[in-house]
mmCIF file of C-alpha atoms (C1' of nucleotides) in Angstrom:
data_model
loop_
_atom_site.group_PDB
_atom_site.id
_atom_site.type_symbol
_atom_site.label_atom_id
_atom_site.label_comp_id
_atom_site.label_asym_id
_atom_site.label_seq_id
_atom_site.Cartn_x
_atom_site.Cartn_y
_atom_site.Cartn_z
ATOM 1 C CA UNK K 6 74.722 145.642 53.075
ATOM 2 C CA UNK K 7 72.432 146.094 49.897
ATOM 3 C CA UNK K 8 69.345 145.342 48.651
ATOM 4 C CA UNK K 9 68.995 142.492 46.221
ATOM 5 C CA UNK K 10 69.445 142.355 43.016
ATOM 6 C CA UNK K 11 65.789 140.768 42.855
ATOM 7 C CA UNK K 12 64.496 143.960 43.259
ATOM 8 C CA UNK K 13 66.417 145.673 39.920
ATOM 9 C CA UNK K 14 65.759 142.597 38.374
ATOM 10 C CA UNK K 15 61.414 142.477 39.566
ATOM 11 C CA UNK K 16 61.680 146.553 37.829
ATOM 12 C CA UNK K 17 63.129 145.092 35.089
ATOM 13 C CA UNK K 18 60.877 142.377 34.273
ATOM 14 C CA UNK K 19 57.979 144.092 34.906
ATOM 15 C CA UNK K 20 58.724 147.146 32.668
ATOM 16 C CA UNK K 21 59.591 143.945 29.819
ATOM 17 C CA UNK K 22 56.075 143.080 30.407
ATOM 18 C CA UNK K 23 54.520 146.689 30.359
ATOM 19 C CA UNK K 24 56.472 147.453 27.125
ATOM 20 C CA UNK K 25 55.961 143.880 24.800
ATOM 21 C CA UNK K 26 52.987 142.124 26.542
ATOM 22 C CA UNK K 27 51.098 143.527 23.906
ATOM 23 C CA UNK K 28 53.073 142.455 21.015
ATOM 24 C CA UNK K 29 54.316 139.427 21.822
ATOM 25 C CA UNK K 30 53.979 136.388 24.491
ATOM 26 C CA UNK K 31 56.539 137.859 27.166
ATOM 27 C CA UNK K 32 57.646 134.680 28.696
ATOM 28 C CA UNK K 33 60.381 134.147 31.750
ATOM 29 C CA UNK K 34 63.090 133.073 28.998
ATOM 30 C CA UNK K 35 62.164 135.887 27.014
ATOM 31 C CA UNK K 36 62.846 138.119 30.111
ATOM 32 C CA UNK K 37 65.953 135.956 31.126
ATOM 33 C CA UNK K 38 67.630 137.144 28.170
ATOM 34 C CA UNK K 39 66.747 140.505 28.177
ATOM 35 C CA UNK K 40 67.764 141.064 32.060
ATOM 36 C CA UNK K 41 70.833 138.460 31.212
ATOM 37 C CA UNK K 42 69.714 136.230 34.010
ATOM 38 C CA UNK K 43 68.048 132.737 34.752
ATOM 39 C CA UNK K 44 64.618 131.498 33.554
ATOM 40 C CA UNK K 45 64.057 129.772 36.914
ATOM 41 C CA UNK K 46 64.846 132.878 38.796
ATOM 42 C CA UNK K 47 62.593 135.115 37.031
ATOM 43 C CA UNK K 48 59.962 132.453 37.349
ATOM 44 C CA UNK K 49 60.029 132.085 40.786
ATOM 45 C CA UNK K 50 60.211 136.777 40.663
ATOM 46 C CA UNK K 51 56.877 136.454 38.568
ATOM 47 C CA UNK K 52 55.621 134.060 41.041
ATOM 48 C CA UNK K 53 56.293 136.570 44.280
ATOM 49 C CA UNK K 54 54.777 139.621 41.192
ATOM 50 C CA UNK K 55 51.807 137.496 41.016
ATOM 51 C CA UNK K 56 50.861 136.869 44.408
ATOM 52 C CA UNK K 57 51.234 140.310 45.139
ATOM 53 C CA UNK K 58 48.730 140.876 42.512
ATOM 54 C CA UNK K 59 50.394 143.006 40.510
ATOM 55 C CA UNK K 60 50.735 140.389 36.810
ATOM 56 C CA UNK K 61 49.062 137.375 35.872
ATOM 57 C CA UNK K 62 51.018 134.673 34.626
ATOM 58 C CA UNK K 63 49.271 131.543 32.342
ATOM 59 C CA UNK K 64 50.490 128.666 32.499
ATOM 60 C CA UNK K 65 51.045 126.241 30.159
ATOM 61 C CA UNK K 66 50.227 128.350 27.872
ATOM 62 C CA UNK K 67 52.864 130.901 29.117
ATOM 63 C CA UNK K 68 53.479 134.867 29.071
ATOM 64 C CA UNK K 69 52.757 137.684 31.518
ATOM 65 C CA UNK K 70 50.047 140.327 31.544
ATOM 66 C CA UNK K 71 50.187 143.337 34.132
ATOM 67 C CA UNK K 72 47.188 143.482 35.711
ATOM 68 C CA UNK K 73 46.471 147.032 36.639
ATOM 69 C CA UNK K 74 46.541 150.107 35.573
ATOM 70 C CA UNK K 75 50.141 151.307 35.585
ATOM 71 C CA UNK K 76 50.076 154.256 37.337
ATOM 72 C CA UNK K 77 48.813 152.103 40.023
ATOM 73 C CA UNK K 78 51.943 150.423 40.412
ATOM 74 C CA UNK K 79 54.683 151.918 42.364
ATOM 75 C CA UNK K 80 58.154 151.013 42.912
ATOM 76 C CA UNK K 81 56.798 150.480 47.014
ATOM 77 C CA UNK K 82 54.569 147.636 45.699
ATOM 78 C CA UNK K 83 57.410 145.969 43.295
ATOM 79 C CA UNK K 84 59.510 146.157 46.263
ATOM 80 C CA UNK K 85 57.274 144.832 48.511
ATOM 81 C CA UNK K 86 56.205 141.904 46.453
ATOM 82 C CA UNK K 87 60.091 140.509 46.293
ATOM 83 C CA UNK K 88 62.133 141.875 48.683
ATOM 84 C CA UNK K 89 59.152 141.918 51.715
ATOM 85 C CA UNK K 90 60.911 142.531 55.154
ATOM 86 C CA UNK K 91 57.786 143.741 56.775
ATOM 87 C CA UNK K 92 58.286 145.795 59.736
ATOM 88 C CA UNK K 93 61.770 144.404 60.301
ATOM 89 C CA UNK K 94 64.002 145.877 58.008
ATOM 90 C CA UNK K 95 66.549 146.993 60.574
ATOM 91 C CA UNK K 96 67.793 143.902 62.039
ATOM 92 C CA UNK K 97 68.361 144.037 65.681
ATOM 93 C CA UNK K 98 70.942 142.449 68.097
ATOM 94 C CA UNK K 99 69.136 139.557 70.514
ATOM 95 C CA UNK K 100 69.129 139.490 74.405
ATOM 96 C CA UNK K 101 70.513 142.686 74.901
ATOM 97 C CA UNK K 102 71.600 143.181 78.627
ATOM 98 C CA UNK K 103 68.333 144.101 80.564
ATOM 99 C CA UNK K 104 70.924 145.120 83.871
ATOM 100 C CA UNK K 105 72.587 147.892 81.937
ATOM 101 C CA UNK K 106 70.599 151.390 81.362
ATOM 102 C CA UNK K 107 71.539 150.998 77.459
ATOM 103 C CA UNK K 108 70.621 147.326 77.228
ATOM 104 C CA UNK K 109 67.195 147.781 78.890
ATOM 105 C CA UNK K 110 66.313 150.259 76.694
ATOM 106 C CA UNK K 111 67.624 150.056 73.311
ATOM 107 C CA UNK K 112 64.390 149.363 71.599
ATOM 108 C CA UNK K 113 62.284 152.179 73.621
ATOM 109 C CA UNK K 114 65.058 154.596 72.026
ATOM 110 C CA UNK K 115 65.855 153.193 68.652
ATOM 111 C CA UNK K 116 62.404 151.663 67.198
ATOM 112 C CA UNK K 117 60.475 154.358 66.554
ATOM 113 C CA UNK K 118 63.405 156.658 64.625
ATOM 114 C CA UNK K 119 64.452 153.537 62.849
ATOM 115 C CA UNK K 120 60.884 152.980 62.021
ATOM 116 C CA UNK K 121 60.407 156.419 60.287
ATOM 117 C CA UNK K 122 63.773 155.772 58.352
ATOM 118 C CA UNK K 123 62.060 153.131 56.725
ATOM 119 C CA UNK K 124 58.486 154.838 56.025
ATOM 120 C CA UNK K 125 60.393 157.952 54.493
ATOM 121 C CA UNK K 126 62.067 155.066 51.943
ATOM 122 C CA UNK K 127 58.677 153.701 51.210
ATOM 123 C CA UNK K 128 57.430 156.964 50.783
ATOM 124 C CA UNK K 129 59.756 157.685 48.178
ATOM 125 C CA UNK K 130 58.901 154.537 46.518
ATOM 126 C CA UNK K 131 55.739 155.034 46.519
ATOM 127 C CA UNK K 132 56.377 158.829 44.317
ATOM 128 C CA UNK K 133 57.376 156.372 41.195
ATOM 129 C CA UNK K 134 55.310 154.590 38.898
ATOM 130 C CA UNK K 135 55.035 152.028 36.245
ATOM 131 C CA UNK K 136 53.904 154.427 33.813
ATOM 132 C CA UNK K 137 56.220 157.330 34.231
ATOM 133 C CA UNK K 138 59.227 154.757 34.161
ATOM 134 C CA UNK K 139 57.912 153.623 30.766
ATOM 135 C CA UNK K 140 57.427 156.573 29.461
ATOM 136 C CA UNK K 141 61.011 157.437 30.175
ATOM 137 C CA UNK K 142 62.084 154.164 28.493
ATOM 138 C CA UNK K 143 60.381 155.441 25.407
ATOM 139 C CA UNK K 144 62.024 158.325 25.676
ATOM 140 C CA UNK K 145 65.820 156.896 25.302
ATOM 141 C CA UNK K 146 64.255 154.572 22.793
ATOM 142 C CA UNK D 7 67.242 141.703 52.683
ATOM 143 C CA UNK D 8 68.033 143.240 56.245
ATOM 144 C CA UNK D 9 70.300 146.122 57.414
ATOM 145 C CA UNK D 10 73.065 143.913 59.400
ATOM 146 C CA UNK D 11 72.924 144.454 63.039
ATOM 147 C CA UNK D 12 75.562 145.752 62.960
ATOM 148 C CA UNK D 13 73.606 149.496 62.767
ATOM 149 C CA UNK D 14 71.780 148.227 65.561
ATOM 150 C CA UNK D 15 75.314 147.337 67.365
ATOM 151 C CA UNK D 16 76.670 150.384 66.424
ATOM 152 C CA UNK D 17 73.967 152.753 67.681
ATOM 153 C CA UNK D 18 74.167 150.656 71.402
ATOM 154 C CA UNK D 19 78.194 151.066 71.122
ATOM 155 C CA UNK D 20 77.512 154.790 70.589
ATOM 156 C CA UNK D 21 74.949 155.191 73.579
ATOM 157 C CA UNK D 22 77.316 152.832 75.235
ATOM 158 C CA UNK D 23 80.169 155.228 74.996
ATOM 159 C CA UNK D 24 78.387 158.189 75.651
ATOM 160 C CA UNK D 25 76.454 157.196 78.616
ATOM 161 C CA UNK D 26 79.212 155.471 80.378
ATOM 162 C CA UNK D 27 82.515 156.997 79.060
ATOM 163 C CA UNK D 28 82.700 159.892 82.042
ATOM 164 C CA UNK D 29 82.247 157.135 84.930
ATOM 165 C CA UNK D 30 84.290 154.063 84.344
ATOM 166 C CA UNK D 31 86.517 152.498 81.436
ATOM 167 C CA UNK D 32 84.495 151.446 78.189
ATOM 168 C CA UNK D 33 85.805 148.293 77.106
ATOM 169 C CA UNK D 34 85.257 145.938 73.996
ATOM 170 C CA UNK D 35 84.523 143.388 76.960
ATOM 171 C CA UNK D 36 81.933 145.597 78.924
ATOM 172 C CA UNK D 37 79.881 146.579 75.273
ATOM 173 C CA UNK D 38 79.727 143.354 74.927
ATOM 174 C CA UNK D 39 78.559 142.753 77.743
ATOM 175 C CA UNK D 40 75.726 145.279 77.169
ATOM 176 C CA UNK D 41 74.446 144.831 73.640
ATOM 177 C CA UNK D 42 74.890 140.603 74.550
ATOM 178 C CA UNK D 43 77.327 139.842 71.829
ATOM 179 C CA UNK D 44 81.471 139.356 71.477
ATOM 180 C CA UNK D 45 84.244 142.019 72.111
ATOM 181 C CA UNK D 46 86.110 140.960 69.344
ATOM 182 C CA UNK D 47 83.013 142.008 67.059
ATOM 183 C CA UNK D 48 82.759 144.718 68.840
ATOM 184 C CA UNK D 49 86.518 145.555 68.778
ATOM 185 C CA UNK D 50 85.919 145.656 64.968
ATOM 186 C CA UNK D 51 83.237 147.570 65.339
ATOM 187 C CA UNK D 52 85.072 150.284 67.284
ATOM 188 C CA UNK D 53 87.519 150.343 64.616
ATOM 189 C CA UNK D 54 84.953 151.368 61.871
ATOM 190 C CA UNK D 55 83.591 154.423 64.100
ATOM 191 C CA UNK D 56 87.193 155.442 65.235
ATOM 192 C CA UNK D 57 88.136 155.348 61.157
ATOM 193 C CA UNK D 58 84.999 157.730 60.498
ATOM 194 C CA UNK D 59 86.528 160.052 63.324
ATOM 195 C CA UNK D 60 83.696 159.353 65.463
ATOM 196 C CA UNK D 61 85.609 158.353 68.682
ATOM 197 C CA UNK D 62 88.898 157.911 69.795
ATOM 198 C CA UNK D 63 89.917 154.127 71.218
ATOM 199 C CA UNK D 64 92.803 154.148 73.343
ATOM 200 C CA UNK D 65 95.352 151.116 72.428
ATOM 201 C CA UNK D 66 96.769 149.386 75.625
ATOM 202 C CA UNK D 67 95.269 151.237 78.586
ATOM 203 C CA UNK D 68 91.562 150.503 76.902
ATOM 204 C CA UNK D 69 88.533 152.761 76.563
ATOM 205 C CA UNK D 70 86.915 154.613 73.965
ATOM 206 C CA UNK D 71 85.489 158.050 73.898
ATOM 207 C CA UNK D 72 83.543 159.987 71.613
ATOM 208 C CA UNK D 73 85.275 162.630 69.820
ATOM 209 C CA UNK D 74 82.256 165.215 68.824
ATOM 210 C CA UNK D 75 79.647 166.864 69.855
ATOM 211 C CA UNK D 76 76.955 164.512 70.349
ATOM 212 C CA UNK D 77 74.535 166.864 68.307
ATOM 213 C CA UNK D 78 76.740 166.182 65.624
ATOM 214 C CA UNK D 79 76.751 162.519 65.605
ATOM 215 C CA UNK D 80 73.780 161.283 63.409
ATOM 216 C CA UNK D 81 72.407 157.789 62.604
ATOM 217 C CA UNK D 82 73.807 158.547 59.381
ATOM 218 C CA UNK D 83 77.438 159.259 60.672
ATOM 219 C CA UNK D 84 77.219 155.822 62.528
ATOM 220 C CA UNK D 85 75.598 153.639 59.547
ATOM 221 C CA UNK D 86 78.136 155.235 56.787
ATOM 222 C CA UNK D 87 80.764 154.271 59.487
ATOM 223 C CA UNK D 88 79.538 150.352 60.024
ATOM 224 C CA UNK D 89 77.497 149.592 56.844
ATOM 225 C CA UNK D 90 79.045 151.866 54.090
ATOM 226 C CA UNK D 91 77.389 151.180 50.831
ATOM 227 C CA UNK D 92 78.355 154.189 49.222
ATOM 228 C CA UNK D 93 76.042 154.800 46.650
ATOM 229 C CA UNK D 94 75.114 151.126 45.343
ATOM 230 C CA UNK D 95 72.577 150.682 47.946
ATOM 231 C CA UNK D 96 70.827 149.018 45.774
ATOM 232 C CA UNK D 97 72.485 146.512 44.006
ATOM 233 C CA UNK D 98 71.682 145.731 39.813
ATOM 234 C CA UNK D 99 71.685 142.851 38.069
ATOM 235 C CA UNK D 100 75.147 143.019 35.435
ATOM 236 C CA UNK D 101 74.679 142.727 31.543
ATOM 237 C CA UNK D 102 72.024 143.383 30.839
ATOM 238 C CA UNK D 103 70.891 142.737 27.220
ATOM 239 C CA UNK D 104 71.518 145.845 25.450
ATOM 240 C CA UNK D 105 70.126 144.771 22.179
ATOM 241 C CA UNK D 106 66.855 145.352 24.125
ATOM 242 C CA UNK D 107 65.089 148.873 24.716
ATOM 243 C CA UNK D 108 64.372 148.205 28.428
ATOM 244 C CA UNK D 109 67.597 146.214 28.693
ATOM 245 C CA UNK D 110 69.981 149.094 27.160
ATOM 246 C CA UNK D 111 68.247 151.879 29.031
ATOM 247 C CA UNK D 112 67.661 150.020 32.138
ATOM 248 C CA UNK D 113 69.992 151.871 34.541
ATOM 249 C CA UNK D 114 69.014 155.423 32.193
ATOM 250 C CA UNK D 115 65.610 154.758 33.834
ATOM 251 C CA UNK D 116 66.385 153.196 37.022
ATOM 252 C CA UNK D 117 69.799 154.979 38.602
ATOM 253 C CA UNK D 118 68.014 158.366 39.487
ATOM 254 C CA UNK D 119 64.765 157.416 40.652
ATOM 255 C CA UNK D 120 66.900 154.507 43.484
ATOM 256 C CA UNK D 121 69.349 157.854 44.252
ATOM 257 C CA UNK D 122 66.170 159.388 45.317
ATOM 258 C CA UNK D 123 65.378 156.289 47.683
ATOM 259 C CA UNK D 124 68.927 156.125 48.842
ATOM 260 C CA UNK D 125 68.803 160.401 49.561
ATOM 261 C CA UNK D 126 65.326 160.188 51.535
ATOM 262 C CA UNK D 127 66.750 157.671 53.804
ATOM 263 C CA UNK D 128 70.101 159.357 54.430
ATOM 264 C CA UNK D 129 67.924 162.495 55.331
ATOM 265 C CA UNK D 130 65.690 160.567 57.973
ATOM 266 C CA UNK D 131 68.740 159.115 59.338
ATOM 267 C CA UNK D 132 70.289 163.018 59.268
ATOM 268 C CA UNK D 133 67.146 163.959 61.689
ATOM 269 C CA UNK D 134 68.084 162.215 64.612
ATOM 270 C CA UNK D 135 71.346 162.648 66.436
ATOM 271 C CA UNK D 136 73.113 160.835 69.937
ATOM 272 C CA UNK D 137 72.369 163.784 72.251
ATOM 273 C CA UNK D 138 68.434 162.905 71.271
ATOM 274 C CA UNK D 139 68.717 159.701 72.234
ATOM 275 C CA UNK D 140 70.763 159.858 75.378
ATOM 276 C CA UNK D 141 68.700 162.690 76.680
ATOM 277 C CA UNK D 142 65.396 159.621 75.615
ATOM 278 C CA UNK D 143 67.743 157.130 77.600
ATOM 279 C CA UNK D 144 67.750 158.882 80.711
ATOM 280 C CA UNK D 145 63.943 159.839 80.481
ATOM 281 C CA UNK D 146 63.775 155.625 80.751
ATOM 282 C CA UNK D 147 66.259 154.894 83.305
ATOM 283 C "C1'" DT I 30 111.567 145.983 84.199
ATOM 284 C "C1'" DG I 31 108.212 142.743 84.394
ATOM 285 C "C1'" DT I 32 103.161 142.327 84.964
ATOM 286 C "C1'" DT I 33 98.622 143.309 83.635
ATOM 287 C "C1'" DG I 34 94.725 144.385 80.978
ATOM 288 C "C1'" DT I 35 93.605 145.935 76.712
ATOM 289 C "C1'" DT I 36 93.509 146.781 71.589
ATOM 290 C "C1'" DG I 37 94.208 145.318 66.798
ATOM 291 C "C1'" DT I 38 94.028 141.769 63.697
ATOM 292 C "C1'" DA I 39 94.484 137.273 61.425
ATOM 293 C "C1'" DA I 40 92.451 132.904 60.836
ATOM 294 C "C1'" DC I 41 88.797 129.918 60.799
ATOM 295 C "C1'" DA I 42 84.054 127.876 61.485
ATOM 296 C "C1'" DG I 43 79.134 127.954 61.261
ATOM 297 C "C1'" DT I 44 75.103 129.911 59.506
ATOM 298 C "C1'" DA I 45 72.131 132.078 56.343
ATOM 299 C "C1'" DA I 46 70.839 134.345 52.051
ATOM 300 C "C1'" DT I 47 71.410 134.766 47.277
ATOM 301 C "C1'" DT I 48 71.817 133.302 42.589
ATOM 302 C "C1'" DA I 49 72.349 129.716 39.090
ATOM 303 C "C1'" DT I 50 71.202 125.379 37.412
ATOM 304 C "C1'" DT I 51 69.141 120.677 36.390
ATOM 305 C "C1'" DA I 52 65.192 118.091 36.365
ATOM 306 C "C1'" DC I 53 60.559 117.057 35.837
ATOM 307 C "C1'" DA I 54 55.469 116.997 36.614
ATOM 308 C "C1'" DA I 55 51.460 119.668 35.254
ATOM 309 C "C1'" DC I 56 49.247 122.619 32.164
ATOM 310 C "C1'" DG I 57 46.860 124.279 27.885
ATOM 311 C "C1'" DG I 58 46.618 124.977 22.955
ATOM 312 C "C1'" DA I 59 47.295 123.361 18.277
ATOM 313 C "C1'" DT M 16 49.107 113.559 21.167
ATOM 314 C "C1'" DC M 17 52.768 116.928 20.751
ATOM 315 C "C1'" DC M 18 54.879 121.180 22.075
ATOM 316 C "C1'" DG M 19 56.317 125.000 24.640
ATOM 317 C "C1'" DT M 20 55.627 126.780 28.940
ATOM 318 C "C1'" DT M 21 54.939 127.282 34.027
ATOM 319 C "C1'" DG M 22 55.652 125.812 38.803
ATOM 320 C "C1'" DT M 23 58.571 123.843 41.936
ATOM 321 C "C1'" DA M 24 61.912 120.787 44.227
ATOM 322 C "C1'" DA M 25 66.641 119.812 44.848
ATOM 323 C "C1'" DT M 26 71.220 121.030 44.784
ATOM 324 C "C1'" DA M 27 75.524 123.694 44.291
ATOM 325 C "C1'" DA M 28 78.453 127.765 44.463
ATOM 326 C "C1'" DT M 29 79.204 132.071 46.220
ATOM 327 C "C1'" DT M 30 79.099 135.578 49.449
ATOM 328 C "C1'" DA M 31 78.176 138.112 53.772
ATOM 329 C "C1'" DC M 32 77.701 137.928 58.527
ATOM 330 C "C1'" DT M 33 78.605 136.610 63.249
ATOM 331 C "C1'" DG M 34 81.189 134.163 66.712
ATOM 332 C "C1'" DT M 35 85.429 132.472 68.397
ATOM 333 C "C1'" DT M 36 90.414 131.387 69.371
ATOM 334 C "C1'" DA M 37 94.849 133.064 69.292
ATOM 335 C "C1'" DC M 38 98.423 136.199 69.714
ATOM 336 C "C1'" DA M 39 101.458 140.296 68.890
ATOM 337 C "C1'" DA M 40 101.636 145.169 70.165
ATOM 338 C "C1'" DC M 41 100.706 148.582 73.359
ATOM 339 C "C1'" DA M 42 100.594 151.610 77.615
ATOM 340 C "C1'" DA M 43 100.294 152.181 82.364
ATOM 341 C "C1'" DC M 44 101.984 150.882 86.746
ATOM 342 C "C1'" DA M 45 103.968 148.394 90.681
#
DNA sequence: TGTTGTTGTAACAGTAATTATTACAACGGA
DNA sequence: TCCGTTGTAATAATTACTGTTACAACAACA
């Protein structure tokens, strides 16, 4: 059980964009080759990055732009955007028996601890952002 | 991008186990029964939690038991048992273009900041153990 | 010793999600 | 109008997950 790769490949694509956007036109076969993947699959990543807000994409034209500040963008948010599982990212068993103690119970017990397992991962998320991640690129650069 | 139910499956097993164990035989047929699903998945199921020492499943006669104190048995013991990841939780996209800053240094960046995600879960998961919720069980029943 | 109920496991099918790929209409500048 | 690009549909290949049938091995017990 992991997470997809979309979600390496959405931090990927939109540090690519932080780092050239301002040099050159950062288009998705321009990021295809520099995250050794398919132009149609990160077009269809900046399309989830967009509606989320977080880029803006022209078309025709072509390349991506972020679109806020970059401290304002936090793993959480890329994660969100492509990978979205709202509150549901334990998946549960259906029908269990309501006759047996266990059965009739199991989401009383479990929801609310499984439900904190996944706020402390958002939390942590949410501690890194676009622009410390870039900085560190520039660092090893 | 779910957990498998499995975890879910696993956790019911557990409570299953515990709950029952001391009054009649627990059976791949009667958790099955309870969590509405198939003794042979469940039979495979047992086997994960018996290899991480977690119970003991007695061949021929039938029945499994747990084998620790349930204080010691975390939602972390059960999903390393069932849905072991190691530490590729998350799971990167391979090759990527090294001729390119972001592309070289990706996993430089990336690797220690996704640990962290991986860690804060694995602690939530730590915080809650079966003698919590069996003792939350029987405040239901 | 044969019967019984169970575990352990292989094999296979159906479903769903993921990634890659081809194709093409629509878009916007030059 | 031409060109490079985006947006998106359609399809295929792969993989993981769940359910199911089948059966050998096992351990107690009559």
């Amino acid at each position: 059980m992991q997470i997809t790769e979309r979600f390496t490949l959405a931090i990927h694509t939109m540090l690519c964009i932080s780092y050239f956007s301002d040099k050159l036109k950062v288009t998705s076969t321009f990021i295809s080759q520099s995250t050794n993947s398919n132009p149609v699959v990160i077009r269809r990543l900046l399309g989830q990055l967009k509606e989320a807000d977080l880029i803006e994409v022209r078309a025709g034209v072509g390349g991506a732009y972020i679109k806020k500040d970059l401290k304002d963008i936090t793993l959480f948010d890329i994660f969100t955007a492509v990978d979205a599982v709202g509150n549901d990212f334990f998946n549960f068993h259906s029908n269990p028996n309501c006759q047996c103690p266990i059965g009739k119970n199991i989401h009383s017990i479990l929801d609310e601890h499984l439900t904190n397992v996944q706020l402390a991962m958002n939390e942590e998320m949410k501690k890194t952002n676009l622009e410390e991640l870039l900085s560190e690129t520039k660092e090893f650069f």
